[in-house]
Tab-separated table of N, CA and C (backbone and C1' of nucleotides) in Angstrom:
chain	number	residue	atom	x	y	z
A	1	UNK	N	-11.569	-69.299	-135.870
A	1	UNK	CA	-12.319	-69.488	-137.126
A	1	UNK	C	-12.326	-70.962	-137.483
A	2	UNK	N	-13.203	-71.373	-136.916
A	2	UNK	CA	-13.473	-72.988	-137.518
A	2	UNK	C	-14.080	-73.539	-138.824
A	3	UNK	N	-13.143	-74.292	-139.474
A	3	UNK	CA	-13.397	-74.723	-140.722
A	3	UNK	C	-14.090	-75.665	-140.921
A	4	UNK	N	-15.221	-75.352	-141.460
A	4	UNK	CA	-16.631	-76.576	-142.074
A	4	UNK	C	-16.389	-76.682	-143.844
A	5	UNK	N	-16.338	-77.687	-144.329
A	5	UNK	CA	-16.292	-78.569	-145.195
A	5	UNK	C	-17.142	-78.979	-145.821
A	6	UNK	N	-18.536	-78.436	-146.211
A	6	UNK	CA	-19.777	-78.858	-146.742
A	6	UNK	C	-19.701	-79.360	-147.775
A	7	UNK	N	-20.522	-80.673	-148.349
A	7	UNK	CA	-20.114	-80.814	-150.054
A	7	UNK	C	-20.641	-79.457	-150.519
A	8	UNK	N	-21.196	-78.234	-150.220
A	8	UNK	CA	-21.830	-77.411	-151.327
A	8	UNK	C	-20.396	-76.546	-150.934
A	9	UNK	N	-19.737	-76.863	-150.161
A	9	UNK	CA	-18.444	-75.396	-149.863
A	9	UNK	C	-17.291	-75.954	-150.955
A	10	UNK	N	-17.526	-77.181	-150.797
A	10	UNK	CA	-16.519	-78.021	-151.798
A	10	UNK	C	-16.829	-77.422	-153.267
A	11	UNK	N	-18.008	-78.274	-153.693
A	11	UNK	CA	-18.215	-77.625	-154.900
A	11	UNK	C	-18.157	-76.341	-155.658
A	12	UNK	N	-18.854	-75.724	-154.584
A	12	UNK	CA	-18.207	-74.241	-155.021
A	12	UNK	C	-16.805	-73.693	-155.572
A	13	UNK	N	-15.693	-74.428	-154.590
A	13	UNK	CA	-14.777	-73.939	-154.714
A	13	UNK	C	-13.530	-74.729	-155.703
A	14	UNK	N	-14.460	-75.623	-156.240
A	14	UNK	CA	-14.149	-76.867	-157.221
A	14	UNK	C	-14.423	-75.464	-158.819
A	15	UNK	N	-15.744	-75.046	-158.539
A	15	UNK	CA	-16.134	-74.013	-159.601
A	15	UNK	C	-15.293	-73.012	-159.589
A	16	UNK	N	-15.041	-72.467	-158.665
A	16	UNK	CA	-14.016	-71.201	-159.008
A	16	UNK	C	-12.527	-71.422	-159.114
A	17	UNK	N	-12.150	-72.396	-158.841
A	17	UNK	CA	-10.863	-72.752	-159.601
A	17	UNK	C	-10.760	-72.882	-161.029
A	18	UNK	N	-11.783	-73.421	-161.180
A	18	UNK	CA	-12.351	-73.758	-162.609
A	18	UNK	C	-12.201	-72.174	-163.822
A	19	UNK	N	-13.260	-71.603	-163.435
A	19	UNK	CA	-13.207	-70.747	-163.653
A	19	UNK	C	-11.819	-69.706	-163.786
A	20	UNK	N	-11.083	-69.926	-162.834
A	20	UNK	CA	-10.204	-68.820	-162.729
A	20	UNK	C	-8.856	-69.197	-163.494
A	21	UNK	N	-9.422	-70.107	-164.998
A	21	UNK	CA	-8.154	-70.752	-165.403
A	21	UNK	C	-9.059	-70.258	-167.216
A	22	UNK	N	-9.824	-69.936	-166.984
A	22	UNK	CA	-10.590	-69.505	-168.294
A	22	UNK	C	-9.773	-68.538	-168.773
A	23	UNK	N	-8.896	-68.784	-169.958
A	23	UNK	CA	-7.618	-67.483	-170.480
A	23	UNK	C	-8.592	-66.238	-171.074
A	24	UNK	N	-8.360	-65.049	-170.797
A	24	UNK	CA	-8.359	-63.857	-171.441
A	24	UNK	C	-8.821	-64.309	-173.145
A	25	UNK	N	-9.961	-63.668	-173.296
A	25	UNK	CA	-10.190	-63.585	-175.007
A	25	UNK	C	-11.277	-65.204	-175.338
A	26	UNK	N	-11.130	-65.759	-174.089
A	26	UNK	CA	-12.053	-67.458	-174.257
A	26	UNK	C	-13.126	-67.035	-173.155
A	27	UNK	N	-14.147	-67.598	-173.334
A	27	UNK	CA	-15.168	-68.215	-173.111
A	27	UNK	C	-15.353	-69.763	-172.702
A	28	UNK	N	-16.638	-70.181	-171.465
A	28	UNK	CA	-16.951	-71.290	-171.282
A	28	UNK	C	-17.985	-71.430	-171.173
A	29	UNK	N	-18.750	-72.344	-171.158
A	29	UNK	CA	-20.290	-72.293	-170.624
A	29	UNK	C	-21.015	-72.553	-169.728
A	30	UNK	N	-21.831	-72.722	-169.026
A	30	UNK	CA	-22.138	-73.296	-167.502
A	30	UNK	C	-21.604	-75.189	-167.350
A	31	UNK	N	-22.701	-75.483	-168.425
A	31	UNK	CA	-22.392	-76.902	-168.255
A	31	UNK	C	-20.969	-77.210	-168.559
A	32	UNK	N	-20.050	-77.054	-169.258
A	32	UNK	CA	-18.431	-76.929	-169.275
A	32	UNK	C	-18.025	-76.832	-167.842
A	33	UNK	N	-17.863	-75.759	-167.551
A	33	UNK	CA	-17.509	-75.409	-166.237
A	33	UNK	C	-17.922	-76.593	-165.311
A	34	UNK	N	-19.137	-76.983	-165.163
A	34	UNK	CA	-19.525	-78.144	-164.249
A	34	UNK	C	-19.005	-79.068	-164.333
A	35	UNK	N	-18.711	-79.182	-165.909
A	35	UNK	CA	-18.033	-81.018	-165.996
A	35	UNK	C	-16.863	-80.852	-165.593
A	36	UNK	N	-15.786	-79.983	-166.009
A	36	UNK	CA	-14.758	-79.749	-165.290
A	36	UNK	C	-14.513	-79.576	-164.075
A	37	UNK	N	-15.789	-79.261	-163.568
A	37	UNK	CA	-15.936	-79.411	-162.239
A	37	UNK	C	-15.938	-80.277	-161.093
A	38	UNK	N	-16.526	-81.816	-162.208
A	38	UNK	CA	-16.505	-82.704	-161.808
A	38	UNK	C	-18.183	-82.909	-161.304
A	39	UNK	N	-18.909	-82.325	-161.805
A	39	UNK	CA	-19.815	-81.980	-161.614
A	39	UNK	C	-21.005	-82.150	-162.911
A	40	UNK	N	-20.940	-83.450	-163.658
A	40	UNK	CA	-21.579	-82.994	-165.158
A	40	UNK	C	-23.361	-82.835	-165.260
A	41	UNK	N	-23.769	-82.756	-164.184
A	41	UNK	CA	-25.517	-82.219	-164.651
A	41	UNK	C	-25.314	-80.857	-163.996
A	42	UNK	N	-24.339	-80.088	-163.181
A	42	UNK	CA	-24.442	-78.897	-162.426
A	42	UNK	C	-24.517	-77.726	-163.414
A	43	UNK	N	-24.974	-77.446	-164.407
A	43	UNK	CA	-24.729	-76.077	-165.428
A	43	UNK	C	-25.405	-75.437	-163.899
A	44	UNK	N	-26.744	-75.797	-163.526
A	44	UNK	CA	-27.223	-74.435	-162.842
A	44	UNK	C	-26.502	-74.173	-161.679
A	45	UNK	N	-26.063	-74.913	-161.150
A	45	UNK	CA	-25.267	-74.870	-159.596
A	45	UNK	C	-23.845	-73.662	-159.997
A	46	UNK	N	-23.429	-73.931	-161.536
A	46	UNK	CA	-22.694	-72.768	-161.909
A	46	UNK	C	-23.084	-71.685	-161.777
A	47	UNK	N	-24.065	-71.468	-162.363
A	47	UNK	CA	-24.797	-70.208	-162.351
A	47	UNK	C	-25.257	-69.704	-160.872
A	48	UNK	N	-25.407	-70.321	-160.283
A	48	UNK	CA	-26.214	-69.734	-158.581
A	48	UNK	C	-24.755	-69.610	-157.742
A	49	UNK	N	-23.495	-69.924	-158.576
A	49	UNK	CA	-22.496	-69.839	-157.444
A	49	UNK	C	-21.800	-68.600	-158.294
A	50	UNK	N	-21.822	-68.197	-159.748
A	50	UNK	CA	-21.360	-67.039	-159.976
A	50	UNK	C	-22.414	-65.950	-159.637
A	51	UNK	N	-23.534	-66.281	-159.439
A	51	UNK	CA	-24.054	-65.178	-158.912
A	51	UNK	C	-24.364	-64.638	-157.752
A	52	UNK	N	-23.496	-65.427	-156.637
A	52	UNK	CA	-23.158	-64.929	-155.489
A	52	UNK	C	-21.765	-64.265	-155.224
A	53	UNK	N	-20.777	-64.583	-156.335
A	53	UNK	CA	-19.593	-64.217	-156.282
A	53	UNK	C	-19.818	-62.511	-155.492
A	54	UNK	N	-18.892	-62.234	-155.008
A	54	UNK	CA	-18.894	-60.689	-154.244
A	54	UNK	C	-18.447	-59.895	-155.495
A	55	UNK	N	-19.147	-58.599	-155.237
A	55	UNK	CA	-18.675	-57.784	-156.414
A	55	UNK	C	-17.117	-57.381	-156.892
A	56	UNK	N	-16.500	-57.444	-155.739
A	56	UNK	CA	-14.914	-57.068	-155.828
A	56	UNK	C	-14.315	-58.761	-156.074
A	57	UNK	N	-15.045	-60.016	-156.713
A	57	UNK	CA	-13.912	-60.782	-156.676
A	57	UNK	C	-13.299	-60.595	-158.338
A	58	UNK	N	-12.172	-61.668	-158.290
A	58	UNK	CA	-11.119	-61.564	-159.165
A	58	UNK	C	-11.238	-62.436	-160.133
A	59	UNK	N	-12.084	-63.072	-160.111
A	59	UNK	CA	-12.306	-64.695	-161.427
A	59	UNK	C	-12.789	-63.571	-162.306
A	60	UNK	N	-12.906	-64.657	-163.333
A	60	UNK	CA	-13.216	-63.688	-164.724
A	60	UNK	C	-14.454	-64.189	-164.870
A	61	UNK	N	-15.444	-64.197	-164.355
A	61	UNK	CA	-16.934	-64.559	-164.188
A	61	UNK	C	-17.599	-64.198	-165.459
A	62	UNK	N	-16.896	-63.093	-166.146
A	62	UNK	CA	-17.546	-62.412	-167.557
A	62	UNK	C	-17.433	-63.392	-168.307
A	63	UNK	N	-16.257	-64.343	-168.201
A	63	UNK	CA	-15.683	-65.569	-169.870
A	63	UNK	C	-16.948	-66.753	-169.497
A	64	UNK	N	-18.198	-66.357	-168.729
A	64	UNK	CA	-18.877	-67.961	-168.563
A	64	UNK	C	-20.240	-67.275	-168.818
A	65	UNK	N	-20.458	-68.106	-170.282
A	65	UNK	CA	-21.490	-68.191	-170.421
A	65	UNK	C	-22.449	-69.295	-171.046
A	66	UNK	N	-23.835	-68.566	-171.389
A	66	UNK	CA	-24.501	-70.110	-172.163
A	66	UNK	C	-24.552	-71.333	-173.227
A	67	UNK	N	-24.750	-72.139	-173.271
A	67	UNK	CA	-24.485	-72.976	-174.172
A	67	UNK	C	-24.997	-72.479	-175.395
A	68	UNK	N	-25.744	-71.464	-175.447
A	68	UNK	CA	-26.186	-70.772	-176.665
A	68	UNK	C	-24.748	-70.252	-177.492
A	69	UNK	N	-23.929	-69.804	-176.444
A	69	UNK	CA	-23.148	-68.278	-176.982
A	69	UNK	C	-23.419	-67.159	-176.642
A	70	UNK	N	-24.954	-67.228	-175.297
A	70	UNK	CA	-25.106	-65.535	-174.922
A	70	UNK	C	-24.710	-65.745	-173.466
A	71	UNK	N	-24.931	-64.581	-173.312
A	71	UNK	CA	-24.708	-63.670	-172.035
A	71	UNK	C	-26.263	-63.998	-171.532
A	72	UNK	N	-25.677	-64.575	-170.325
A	72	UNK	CA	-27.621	-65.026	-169.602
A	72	UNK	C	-28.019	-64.329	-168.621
A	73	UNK	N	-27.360	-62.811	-168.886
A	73	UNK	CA	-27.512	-62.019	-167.700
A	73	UNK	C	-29.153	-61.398	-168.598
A	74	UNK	N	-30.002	-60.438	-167.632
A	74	UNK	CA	-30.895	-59.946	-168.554
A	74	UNK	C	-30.454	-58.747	-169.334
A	75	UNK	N	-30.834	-59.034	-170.553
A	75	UNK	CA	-30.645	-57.968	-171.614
A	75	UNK	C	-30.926	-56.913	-171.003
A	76	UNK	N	-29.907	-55.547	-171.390
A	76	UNK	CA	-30.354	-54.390	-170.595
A	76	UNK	C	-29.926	-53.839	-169.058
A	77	UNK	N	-29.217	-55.165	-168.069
A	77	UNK	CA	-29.176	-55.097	-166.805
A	77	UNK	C	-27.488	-54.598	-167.099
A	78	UNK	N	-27.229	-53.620	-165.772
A	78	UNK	CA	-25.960	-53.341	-165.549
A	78	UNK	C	-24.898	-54.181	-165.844
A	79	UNK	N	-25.515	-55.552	-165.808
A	79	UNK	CA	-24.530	-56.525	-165.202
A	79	UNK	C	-24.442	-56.950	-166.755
A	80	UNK	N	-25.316	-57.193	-167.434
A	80	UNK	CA	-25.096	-57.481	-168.651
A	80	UNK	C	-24.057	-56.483	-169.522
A	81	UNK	N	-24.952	-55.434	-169.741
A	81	UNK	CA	-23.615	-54.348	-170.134
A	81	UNK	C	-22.234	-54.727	-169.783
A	82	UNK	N	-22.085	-54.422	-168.750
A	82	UNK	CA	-20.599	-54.468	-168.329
A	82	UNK	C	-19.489	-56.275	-168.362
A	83	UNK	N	-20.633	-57.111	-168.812
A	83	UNK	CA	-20.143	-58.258	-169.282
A	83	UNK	C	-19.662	-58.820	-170.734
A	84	UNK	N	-20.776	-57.779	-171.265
A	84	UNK	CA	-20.558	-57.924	-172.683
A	84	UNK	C	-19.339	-57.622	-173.127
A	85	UNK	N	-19.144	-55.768	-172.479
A	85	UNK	CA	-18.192	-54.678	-172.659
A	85	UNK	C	-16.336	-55.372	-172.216
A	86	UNK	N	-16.175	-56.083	-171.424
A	86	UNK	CA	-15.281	-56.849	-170.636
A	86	UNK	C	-15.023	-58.103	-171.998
A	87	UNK	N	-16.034	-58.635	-172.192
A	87	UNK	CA	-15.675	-59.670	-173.285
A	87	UNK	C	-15.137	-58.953	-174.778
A	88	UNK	N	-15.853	-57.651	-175.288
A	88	UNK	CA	-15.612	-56.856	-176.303
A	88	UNK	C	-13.894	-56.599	-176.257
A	89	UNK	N	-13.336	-56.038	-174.865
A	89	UNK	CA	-12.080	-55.723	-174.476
A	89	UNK	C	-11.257	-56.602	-174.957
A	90	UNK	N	-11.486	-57.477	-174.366
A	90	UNK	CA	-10.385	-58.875	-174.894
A	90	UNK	C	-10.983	-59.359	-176.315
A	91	UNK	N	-11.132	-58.421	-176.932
A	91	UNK	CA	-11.203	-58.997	-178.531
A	91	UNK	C	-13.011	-59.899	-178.721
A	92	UNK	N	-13.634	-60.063	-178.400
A	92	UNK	CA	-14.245	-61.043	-178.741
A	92	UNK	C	-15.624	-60.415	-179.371
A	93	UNK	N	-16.030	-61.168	-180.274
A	93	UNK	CA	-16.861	-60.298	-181.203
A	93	UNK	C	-18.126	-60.706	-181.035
A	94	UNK	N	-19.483	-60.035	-181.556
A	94	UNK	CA	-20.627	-60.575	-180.937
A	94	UNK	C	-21.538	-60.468	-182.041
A	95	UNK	N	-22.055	-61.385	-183.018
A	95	UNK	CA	-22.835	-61.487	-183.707
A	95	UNK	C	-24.554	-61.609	-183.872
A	96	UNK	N	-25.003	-60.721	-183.720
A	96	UNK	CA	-26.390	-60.440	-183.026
A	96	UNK	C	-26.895	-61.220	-181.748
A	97	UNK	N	-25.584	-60.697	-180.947
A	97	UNK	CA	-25.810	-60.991	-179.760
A	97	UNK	C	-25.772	-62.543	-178.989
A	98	UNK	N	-24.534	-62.978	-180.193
A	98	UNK	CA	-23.598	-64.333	-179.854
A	98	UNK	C	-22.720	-64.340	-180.077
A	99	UNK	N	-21.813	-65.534	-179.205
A	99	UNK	CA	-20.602	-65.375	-179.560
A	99	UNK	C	-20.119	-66.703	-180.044
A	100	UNK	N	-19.348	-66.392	-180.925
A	100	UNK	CA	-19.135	-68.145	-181.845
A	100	UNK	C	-18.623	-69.071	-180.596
A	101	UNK	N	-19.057	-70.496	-180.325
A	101	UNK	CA	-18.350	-71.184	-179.625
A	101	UNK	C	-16.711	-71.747	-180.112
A	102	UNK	N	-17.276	-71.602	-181.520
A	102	UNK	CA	-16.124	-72.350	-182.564
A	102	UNK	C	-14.813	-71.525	-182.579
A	103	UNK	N	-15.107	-70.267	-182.178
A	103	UNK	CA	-13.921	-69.260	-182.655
A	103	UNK	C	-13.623	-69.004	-181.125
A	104	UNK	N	-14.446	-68.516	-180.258
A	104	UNK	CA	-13.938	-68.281	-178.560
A	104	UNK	C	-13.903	-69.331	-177.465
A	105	UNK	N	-14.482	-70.376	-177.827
A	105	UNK	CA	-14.840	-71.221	-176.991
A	105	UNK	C	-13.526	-72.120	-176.380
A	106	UNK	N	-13.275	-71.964	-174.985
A	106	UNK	CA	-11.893	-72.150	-174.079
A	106	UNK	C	-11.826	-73.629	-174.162
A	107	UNK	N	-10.642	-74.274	-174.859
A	107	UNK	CA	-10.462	-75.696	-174.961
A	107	UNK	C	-9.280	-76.070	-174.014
A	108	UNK	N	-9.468	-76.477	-172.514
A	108	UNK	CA	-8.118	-76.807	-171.879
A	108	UNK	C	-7.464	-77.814	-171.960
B	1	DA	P	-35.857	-83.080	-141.422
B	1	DA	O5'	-37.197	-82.448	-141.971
B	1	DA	C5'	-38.394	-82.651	-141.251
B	1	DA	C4'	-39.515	-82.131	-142.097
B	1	DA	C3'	-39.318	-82.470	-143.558
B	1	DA	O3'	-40.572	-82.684	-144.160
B	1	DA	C1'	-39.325	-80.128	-143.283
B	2	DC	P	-40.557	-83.093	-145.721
B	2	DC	O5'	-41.185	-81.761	-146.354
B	2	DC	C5'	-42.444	-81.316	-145.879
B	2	DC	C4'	-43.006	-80.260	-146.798
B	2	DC	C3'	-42.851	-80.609	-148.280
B	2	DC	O3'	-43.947	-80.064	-148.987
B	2	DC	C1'	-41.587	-78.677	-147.803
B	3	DC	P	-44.081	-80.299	-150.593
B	3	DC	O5'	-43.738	-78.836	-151.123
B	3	DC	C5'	-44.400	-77.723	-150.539
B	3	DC	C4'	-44.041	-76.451	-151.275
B	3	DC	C3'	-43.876	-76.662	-152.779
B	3	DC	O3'	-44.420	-75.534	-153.435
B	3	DC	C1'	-41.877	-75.813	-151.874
B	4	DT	P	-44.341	-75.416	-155.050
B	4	DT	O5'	-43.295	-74.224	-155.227
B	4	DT	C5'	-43.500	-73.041	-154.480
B	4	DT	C4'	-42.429	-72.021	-154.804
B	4	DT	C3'	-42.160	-71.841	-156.298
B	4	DT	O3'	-42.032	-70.451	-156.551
B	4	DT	C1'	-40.153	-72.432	-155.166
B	5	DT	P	-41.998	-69.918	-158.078
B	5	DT	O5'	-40.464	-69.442	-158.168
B	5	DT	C5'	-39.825	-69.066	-156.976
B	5	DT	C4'	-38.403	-68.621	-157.226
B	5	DT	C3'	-37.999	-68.376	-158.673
B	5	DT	O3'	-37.153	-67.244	-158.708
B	5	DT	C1'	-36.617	-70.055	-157.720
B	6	DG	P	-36.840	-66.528	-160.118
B	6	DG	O5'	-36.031	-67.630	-160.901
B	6	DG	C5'	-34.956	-67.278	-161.764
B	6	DG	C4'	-33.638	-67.375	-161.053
B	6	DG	C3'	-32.477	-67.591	-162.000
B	6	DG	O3'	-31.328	-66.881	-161.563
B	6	DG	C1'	-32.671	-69.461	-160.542
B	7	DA	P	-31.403	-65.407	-162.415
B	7	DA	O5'	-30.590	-65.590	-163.746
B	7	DA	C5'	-29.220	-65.478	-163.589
B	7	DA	C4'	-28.550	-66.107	-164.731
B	7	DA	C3'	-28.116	-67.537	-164.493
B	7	DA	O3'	-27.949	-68.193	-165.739
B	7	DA	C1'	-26.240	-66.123	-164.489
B	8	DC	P	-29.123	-69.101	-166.399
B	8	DC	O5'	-28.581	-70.562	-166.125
B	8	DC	C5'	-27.185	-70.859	-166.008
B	8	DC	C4'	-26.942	-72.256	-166.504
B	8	DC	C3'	-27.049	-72.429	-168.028
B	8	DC	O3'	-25.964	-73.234	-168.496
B	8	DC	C1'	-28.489	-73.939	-166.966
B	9	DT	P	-25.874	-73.553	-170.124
B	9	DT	O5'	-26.533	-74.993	-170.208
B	9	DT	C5'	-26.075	-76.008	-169.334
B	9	DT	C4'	-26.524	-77.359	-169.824
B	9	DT	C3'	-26.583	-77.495	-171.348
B	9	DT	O3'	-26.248	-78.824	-171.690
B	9	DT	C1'	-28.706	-77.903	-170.459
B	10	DA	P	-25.600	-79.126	-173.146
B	10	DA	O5'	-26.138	-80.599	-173.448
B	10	DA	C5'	-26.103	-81.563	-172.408
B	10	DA	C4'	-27.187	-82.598	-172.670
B	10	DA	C3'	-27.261	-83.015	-174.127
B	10	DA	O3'	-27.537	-84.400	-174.173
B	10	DA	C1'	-29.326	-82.045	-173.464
B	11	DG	P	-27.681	-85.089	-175.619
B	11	DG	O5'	-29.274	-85.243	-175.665
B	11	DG	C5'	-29.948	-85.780	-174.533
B	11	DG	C4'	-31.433	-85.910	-174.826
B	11	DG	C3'	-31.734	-86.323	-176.268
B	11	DG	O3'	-32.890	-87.162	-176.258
B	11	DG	C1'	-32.723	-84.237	-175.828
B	12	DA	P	-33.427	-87.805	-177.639
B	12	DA	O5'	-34.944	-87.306	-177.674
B	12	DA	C5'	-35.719	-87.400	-176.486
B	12	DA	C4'	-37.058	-86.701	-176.686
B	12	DA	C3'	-37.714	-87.012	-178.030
B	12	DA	O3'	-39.125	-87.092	-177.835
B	12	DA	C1'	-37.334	-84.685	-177.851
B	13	DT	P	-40.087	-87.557	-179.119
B	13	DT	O5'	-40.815	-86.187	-179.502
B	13	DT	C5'	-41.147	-85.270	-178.474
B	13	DT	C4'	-41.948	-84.123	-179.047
B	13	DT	C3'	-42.563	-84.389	-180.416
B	13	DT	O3'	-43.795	-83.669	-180.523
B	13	DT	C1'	-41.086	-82.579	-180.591
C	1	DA	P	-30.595	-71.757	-186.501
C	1	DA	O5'	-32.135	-71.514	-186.063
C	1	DA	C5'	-32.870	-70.585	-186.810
C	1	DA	C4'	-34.265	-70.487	-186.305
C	1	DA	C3'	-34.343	-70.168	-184.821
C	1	DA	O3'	-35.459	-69.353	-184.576
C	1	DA	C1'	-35.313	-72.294	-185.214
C	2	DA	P	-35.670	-68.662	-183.198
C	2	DA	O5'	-36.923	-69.444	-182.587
C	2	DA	C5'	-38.078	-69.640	-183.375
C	2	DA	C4'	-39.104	-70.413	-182.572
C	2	DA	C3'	-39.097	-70.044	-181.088
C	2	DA	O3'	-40.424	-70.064	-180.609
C	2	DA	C1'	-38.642	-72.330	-181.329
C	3	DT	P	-40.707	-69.316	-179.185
C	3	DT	O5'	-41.303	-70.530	-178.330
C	3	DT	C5'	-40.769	-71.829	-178.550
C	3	DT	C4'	-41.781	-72.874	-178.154
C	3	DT	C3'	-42.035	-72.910	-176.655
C	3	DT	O3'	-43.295	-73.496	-176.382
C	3	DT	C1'	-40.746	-74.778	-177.273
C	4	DC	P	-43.886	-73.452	-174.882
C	4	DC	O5'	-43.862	-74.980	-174.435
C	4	DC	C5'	-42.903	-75.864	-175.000
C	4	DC	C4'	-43.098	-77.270	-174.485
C	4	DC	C3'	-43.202	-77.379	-172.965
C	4	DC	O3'	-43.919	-78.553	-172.620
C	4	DC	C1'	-41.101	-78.204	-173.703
C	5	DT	P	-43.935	-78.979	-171.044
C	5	DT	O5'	-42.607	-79.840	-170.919
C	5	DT	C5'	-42.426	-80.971	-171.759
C	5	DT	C4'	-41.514	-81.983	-171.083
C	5	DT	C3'	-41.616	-81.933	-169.557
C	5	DT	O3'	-41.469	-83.247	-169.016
C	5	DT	C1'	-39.421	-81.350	-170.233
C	6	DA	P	-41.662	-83.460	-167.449
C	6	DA	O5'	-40.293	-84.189	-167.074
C	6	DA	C5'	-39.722	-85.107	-168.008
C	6	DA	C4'	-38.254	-85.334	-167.672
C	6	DA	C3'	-38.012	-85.558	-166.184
C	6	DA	O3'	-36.924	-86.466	-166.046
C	6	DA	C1'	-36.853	-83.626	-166.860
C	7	DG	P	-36.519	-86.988	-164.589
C	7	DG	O5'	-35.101	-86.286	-164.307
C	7	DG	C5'	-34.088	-86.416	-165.279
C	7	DG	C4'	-32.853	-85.647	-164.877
C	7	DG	C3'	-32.578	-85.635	-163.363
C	7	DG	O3'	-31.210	-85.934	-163.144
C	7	DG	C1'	-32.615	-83.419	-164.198
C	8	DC	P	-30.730	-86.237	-161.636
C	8	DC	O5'	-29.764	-85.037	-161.277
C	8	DC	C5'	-29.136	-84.306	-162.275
C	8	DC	C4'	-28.433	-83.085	-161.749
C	8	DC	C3'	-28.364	-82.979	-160.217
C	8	DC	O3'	-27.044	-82.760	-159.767
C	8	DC	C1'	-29.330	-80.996	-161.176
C	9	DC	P	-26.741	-83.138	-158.249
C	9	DC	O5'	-26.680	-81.691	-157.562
C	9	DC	C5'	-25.716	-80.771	-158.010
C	9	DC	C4'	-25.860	-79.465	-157.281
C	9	DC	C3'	-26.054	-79.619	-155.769
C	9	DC	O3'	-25.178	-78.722	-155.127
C	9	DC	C1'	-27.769	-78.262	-156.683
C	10	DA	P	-25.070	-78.771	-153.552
C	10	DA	O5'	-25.571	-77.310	-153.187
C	10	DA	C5'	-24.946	-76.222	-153.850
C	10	DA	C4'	-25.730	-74.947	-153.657
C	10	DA	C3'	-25.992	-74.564	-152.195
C	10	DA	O3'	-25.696	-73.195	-152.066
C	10	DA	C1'	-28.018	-74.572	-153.420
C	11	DA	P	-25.621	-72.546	-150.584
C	11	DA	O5'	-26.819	-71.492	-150.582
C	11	DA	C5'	-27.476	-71.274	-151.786
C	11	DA	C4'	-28.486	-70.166	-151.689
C	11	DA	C3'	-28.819	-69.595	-150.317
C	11	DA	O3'	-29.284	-68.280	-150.518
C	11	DA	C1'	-30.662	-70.827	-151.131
C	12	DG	P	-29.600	-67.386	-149.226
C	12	DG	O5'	-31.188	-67.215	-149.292
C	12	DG	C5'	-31.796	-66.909	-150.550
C	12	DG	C4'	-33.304	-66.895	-150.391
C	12	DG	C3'	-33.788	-66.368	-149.040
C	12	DG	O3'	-34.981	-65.636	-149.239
C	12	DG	C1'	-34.554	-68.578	-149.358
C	13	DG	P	-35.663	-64.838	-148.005
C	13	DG	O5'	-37.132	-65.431	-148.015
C	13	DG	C5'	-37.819	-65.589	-149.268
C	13	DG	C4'	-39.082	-66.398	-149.070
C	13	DG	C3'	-39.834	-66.036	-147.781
C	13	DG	O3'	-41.233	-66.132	-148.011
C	13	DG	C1'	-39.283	-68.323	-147.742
DNA sequence: ACCTTGACTAGAT
DNA sequence: AATCTAGCCAAGG
């Protein structure tokens, strides 16, 4: 198994570290995630790398969302449901369909 | 190799 | 508050 090193294998895995430090009950947003990433124009490169994540992984992919405060999955989609429902669990409350940055928003 | 498409965003209008 | 626009990076056609 030979190991290749791509800057996009890098980055990626620059993002899911990232990610996988987002505490229970917080929230982040794409562009967050990127800068921490080291990465500060990448919001979308966030987004195209959590949405390849495999269905069985272990990051908390649910705590990342938009700079709005929503869920940028489509309204209605499985995936949305079950993101919302995951954020509801750990306490977090949703005010016509936002979530305060001020009150959830993950400060490391 | 070229063009389009996104779980995006900050800034301008 | 609602729209637009340019910028960013990887993937897929």
């Amino acid at each position: 198994m030979t190991t290749i090193t791509t800057q996009a294998n890098q980055n990626r895995e620059r993002i899911w570290q990232i990610v996988s430090q987002i505490p229970p009950g917080k929230v982040a947003s794409y562009g967050q995630i990127a800068t921490l990433a080291g990465l500060p124009r990448g919001a979308r490169l966030v987004g195209h790398v959590m949405n390849k994540l495999p269905q069985e992984t272990r990051l908390p992919w649910h705590r990342v969302i938009n700079s709005q405060g929503k869920i940028s999955l489509p309204v209605g989609s499985a995936a949305h449901t079950e993101q919302k429902a995951r954020l509801i669990d750990e306490g977090i409350i949703f005010n016509h369909e936002r979530i305060s940055l001020v009150h959830y928003g993950w400060q490391p």
